[in-house]
PDB file of C-alpha atoms in Angstrom:
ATOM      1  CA  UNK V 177      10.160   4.568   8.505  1.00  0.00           C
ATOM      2  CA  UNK V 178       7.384   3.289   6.514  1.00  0.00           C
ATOM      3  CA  UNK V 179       7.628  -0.297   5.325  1.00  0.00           C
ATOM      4  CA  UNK V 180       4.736  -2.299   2.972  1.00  0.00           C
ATOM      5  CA  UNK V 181       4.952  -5.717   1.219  1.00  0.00           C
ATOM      6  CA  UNK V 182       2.951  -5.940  -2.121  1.00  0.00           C
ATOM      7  CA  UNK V 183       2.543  -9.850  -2.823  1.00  0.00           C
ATOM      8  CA  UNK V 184       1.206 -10.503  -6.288  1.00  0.00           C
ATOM      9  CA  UNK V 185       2.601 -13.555  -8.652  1.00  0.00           C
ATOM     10  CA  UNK V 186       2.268 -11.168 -11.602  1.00  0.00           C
ATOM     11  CA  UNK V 187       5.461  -8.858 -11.356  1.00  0.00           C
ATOM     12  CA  UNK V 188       3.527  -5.839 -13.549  1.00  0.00           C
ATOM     13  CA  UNK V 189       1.004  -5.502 -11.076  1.00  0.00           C
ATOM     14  CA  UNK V 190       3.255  -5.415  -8.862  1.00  0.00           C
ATOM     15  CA  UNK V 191       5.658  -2.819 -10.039  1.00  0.00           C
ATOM     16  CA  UNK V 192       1.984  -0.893 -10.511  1.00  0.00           C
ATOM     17  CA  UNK V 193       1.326  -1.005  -7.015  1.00  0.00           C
ATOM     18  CA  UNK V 194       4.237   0.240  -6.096  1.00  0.00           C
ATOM     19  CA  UNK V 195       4.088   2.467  -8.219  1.00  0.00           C
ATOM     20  CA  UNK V 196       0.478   3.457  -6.804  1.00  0.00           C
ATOM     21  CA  UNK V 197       1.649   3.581  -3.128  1.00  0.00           C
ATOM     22  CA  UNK V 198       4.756   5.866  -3.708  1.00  0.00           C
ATOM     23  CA  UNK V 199       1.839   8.478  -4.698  1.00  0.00           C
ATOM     24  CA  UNK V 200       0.065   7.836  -2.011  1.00  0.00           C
ATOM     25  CA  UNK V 201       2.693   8.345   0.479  1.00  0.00           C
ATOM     26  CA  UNK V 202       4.688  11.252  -1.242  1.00  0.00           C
ATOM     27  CA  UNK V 203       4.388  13.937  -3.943  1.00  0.00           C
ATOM     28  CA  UNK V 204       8.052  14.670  -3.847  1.00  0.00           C
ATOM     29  CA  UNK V 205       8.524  12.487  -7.049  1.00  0.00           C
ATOM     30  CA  UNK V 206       6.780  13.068 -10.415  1.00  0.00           C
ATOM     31  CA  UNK V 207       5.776   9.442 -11.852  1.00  0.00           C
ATOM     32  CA  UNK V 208       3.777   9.397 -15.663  1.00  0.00           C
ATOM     33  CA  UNK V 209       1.731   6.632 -15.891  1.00  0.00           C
ATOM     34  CA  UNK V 210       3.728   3.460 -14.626  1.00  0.00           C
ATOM     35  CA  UNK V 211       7.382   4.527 -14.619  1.00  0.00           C
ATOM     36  CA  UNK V 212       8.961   5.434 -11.608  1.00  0.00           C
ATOM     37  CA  UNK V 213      11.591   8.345 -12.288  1.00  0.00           C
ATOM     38  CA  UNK V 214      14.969   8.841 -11.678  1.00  0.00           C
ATOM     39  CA  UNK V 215      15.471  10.510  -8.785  1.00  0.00           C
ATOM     40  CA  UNK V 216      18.412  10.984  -6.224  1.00  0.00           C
ATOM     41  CA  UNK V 217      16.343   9.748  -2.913  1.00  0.00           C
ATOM     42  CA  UNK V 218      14.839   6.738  -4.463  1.00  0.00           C
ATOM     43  CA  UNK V 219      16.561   3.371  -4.723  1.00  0.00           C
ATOM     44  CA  UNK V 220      14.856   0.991  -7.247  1.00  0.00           C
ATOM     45  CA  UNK V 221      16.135  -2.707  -7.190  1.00  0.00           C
ATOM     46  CA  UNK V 222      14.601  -4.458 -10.090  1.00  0.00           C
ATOM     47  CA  UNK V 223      13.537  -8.131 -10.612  1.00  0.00           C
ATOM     48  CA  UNK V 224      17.483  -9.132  -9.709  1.00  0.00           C
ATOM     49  CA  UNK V 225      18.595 -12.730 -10.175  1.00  0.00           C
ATOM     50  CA  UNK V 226      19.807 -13.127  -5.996  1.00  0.00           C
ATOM     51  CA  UNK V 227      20.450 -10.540  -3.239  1.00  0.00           C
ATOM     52  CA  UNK V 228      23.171 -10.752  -1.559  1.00  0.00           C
ATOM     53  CA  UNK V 229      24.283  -8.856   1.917  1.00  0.00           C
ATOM     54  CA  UNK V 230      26.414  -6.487   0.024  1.00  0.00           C
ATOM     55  CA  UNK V 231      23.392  -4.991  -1.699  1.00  0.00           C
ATOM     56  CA  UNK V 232      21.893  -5.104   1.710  1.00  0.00           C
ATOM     57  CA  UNK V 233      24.888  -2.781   2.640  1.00  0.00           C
ATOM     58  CA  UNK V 234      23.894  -0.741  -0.411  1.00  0.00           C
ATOM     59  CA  UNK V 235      20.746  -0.230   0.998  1.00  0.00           C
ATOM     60  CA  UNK V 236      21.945   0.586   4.312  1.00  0.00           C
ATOM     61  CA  UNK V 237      24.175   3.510   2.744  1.00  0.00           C
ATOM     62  CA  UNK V 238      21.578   5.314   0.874  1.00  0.00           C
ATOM     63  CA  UNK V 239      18.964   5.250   3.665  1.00  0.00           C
ATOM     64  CA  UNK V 240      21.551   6.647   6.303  1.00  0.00           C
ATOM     65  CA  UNK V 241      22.319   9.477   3.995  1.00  0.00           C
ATOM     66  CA  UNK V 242      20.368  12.578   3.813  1.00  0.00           C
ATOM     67  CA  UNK V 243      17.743  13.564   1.336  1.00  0.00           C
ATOM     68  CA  UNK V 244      19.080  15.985  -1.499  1.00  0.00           C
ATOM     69  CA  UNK V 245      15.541  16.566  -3.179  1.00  0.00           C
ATOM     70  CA  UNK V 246      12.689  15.209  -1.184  1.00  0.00           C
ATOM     71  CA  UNK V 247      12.075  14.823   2.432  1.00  0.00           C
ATOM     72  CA  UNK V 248      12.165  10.806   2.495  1.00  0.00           C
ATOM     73  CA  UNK V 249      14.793   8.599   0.955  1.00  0.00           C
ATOM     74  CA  UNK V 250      12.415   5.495  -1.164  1.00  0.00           C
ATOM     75  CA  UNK V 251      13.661   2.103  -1.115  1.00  0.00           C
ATOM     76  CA  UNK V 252      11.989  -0.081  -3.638  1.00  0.00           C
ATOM     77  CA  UNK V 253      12.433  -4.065  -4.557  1.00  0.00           C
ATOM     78  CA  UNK V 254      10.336  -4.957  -6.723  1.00  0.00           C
ATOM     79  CA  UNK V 255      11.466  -8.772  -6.397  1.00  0.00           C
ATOM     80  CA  UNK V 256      12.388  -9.375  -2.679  1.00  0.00           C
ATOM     81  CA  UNK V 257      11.778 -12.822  -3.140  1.00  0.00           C
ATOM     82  CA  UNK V 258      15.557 -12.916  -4.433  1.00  0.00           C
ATOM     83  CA  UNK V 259      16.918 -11.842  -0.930  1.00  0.00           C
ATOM     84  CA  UNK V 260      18.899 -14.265   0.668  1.00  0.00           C
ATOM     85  CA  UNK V 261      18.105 -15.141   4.426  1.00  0.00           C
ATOM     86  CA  UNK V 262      21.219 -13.256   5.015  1.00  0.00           C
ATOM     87  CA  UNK V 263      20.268 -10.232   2.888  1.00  0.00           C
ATOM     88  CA  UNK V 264      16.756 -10.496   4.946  1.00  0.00           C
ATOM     89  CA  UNK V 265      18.165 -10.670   8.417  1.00  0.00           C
ATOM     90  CA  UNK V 266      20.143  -7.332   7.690  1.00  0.00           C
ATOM     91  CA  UNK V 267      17.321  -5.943   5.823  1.00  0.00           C
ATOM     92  CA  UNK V 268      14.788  -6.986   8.962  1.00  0.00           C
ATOM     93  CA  UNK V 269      17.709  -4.764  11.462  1.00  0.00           C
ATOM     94  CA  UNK V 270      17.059  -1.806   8.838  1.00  0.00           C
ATOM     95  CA  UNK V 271      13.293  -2.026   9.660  1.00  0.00           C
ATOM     96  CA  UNK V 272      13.413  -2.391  13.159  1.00  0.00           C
ATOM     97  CA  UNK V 273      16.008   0.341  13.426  1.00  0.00           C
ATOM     98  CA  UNK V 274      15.354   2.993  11.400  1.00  0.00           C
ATOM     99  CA  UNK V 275      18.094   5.585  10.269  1.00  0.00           C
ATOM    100  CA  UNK V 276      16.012   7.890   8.893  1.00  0.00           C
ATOM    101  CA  UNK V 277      12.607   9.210   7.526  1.00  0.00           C
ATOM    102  CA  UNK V 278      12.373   6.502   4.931  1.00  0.00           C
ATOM    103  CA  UNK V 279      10.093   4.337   2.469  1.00  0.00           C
ATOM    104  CA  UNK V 280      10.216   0.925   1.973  1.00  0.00           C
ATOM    105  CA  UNK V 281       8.010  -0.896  -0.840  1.00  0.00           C
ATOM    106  CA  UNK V 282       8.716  -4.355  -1.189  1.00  0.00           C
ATOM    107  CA  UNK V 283       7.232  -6.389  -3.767  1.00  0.00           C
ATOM    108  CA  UNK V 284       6.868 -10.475  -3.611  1.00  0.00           C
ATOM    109  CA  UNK V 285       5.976 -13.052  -5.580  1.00  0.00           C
ATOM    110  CA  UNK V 286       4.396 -14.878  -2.065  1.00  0.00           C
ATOM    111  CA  UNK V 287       3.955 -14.681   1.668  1.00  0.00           C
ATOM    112  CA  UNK V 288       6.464 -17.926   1.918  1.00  0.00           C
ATOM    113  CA  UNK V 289       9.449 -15.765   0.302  1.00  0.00           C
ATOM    114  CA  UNK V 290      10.394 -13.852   2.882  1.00  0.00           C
ATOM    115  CA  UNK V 291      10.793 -14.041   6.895  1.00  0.00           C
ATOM    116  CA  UNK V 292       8.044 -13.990   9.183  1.00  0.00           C
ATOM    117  CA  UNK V 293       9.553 -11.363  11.353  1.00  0.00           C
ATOM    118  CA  UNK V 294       9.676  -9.302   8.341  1.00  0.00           C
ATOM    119  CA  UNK V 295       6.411 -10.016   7.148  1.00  0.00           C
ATOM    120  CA  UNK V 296       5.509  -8.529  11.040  1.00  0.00           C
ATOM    121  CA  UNK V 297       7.095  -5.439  10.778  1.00  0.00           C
ATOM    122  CA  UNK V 298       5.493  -4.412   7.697  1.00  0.00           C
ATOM    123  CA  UNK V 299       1.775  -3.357   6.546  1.00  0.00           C
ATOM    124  CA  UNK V 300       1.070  -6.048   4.212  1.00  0.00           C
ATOM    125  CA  UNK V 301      -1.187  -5.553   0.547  1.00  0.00           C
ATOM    126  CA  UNK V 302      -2.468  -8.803  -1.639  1.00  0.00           C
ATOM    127  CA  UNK V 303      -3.318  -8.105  -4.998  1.00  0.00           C
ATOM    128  CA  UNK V 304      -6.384 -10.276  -6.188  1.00  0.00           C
ATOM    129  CA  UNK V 305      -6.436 -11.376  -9.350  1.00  0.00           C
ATOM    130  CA  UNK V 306     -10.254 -11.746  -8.943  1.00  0.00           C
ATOM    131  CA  UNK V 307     -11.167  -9.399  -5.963  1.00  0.00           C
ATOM    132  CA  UNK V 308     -14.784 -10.141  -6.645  1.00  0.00           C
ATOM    133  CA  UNK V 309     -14.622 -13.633  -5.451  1.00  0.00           C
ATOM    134  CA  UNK V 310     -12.919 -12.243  -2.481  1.00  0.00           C
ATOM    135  CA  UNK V 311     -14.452  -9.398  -1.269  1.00  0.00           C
ATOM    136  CA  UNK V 312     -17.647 -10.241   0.902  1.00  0.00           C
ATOM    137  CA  UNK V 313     -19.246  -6.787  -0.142  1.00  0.00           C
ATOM    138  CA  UNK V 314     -17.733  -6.240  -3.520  1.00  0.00           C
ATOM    139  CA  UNK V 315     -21.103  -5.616  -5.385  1.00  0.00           C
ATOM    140  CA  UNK V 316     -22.498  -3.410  -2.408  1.00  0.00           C
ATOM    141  CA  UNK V 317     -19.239  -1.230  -2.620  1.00  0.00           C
ATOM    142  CA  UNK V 318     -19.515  -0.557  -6.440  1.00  0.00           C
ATOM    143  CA  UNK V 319     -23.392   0.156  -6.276  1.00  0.00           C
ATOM    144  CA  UNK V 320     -23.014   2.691  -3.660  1.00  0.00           C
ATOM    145  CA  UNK V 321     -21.935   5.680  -5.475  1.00  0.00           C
ATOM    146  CA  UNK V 322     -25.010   5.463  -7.229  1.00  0.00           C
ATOM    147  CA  UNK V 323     -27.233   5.336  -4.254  1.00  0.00           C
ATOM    148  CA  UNK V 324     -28.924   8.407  -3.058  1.00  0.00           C
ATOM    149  CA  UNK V 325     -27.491   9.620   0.574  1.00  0.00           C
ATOM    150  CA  UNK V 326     -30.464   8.453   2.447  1.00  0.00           C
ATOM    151  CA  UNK V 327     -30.205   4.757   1.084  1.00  0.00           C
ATOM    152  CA  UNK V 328     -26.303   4.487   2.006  1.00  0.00           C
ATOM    153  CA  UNK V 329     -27.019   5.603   5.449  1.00  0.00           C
ATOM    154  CA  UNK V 330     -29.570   2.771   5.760  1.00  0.00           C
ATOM    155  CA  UNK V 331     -27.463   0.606   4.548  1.00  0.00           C
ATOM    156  CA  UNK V 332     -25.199   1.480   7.137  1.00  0.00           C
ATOM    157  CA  UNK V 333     -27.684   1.340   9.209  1.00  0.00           C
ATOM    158  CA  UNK V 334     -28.360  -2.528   8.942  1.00  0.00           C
ATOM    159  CA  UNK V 335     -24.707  -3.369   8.121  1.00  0.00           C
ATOM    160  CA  UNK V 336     -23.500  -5.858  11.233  1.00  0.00           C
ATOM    161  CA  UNK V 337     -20.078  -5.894   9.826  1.00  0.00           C
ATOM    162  CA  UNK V 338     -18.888  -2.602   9.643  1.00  0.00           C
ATOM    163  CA  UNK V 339     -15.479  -3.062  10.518  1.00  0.00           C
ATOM    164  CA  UNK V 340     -14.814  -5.487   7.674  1.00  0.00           C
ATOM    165  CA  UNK V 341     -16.844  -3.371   5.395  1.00  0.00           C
ATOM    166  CA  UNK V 342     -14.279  -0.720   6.034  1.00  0.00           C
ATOM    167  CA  UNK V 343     -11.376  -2.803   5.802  1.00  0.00           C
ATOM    168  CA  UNK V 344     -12.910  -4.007   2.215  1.00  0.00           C
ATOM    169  CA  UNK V 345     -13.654  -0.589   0.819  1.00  0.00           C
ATOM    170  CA  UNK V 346      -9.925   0.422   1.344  1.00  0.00           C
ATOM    171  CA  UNK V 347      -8.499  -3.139  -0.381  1.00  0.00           C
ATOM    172  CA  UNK V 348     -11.563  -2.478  -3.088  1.00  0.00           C
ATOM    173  CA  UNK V 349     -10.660   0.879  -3.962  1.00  0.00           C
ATOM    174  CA  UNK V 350      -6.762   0.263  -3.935  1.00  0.00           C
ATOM    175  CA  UNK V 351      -7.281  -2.364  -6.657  1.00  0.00           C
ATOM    176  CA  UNK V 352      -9.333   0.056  -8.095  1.00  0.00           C
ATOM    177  CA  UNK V 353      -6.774   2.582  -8.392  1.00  0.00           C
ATOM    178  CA  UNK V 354      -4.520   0.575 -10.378  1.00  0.00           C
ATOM    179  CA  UNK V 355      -6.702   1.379 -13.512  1.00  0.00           C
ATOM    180  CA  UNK V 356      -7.772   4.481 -11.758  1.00  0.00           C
ATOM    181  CA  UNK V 357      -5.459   6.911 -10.793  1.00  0.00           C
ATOM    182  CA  UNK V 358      -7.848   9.220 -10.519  1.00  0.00           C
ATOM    183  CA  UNK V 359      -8.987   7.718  -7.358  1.00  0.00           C
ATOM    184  CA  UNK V 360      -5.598   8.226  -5.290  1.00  0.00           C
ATOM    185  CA  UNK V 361      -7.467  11.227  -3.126  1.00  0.00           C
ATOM    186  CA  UNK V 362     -10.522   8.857  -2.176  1.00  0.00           C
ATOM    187  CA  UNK V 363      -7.378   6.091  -0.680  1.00  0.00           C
ATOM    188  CA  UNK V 364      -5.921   8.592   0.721  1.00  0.00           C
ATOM    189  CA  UNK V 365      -9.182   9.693   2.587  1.00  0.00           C
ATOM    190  CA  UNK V 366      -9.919   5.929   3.225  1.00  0.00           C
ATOM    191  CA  UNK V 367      -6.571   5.517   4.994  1.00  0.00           C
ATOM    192  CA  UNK V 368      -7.217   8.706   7.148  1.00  0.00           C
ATOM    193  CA  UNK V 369     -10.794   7.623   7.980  1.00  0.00           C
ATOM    194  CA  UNK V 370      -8.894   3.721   9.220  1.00  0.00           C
ATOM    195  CA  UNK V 371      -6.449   5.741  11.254  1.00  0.00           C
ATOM    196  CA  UNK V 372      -9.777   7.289  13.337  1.00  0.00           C
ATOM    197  CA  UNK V 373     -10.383   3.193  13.929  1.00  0.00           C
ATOM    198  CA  UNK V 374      -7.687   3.716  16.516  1.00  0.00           C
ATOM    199  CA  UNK V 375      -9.341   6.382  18.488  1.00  0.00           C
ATOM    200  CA  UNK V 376     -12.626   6.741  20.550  1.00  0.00           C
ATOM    201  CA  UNK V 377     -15.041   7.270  17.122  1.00  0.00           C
ATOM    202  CA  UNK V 378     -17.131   4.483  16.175  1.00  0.00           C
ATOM    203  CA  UNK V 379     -16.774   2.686  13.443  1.00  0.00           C
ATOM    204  CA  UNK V 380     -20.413   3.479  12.260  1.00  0.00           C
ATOM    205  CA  UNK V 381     -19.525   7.353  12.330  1.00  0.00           C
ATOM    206  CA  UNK V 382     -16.518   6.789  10.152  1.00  0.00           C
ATOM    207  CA  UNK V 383     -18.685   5.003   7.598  1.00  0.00           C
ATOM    208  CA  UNK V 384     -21.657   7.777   7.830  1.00  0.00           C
ATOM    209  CA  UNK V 385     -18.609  10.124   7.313  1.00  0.00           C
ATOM    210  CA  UNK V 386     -17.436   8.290   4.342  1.00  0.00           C
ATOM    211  CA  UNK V 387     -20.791   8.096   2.533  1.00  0.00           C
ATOM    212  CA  UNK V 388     -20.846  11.907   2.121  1.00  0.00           C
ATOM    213  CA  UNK V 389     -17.668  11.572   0.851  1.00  0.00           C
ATOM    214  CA  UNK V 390     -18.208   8.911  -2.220  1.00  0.00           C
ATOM    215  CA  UNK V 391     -17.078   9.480  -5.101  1.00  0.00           C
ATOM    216  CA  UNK V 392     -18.958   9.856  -7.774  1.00  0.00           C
ATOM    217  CA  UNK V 393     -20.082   7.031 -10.318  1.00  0.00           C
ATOM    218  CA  UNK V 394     -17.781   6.315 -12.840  1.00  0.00           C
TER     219      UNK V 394
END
């Protein structure tokens, strides 16, 4: 099972980054522009007043069945701040014990909103209002396409941070993707090239890797 938290006050760009992962992680389901589609392996729970256990048990249901269309049953909340403790503590057993091949996308208004011990079972995404005032190498990462190969290897090069600068070009280009769909392949190579983090290659080679592999300036 594959679970991920978007946290973003503003519900749209939240429901967009769903939106934006579920591509990411499966081509099973055909989404135009922002809507997701109706589709008999994905549950969508939208911005709900409170839930409750029995929806909880809803949940439980669908993911334990089989996949008709696809192969992964999708879970989506797009306001999980409206769980209940109780609806989180049986959500939380879902996650730890998974009964299937499954999504989960979770969307949240804030870190505070739900458990801790679900918040640590789940690859976590903030969406930045302002990801320039965040992003240590913001400027670098938008001026590199333009840069000729032998200039982005010396930047490389001199780069003391490369781990962060990693970690930033994958958050960078995720925002980016929101008004870029276009750029879904490039994540998608991102997230492969983190995975190699993991392994024996260094994180320099991932980045020389990565700088053939730019794309091009928009």
């Amino acid at each position: 099972m594959s679970g991920k938290i978007i946290i973003s006050s503003s519900l749209q760009k939240r429901v967009e980054a769903i939106v934006q992962e579920l591509r990411i992680q499966s081509s099973d389901f055909r989404i135009e522009e922002n809507n997701l589609p109706s589709h008999p392996d994905l549950l969508y729970i939208q911005d709900e007043e409170k839930l409750g256990v029995e929806k909880t048990k809803e949940i439980r249901k669908f993911l334990t069945t089989k996949p008709f269309q696809s192969d992964k049953k999708v879970l989506i909340i797009e306001s999980a701040e409206n769980l209940t403790i109780d609806a989180q503590n049986s959500l939380l057993k879902l996650l730890e014990e998974p009964p299937g091949e499954s999504i989960i996308l979770l969307g949240v208004d804030s870190e505070q909103s739900l458990l801790p011990t679900i918040l640590s079972r789940c690859q976590i995404e903030y969406l930045l209002d302002t990801p320039k005032t965040s992003f240590k190498y913001a400027q670098k990462i938008e001026e590199l396409p333009s840069k000729t190969l032998e200039e982005r290897f010396e930047f490389i090069e001199k780069l003391t941070e490369r781990e962060v600068f990693l970690d930033e070009m994958l958050r960078f280009y995720r925002l980016k993707m929101h008004q870029d769909p276009g750029l879904s392949g490039w994540v998608k190579e991102l997230l492969k090239a983190s995975e190699y983090k993991k392994g024996r290659v260094t994180i320099r080679l991932i980045l020389e890797y990565l700088m053939f592999q730019l794309p091009k300036e928009s």
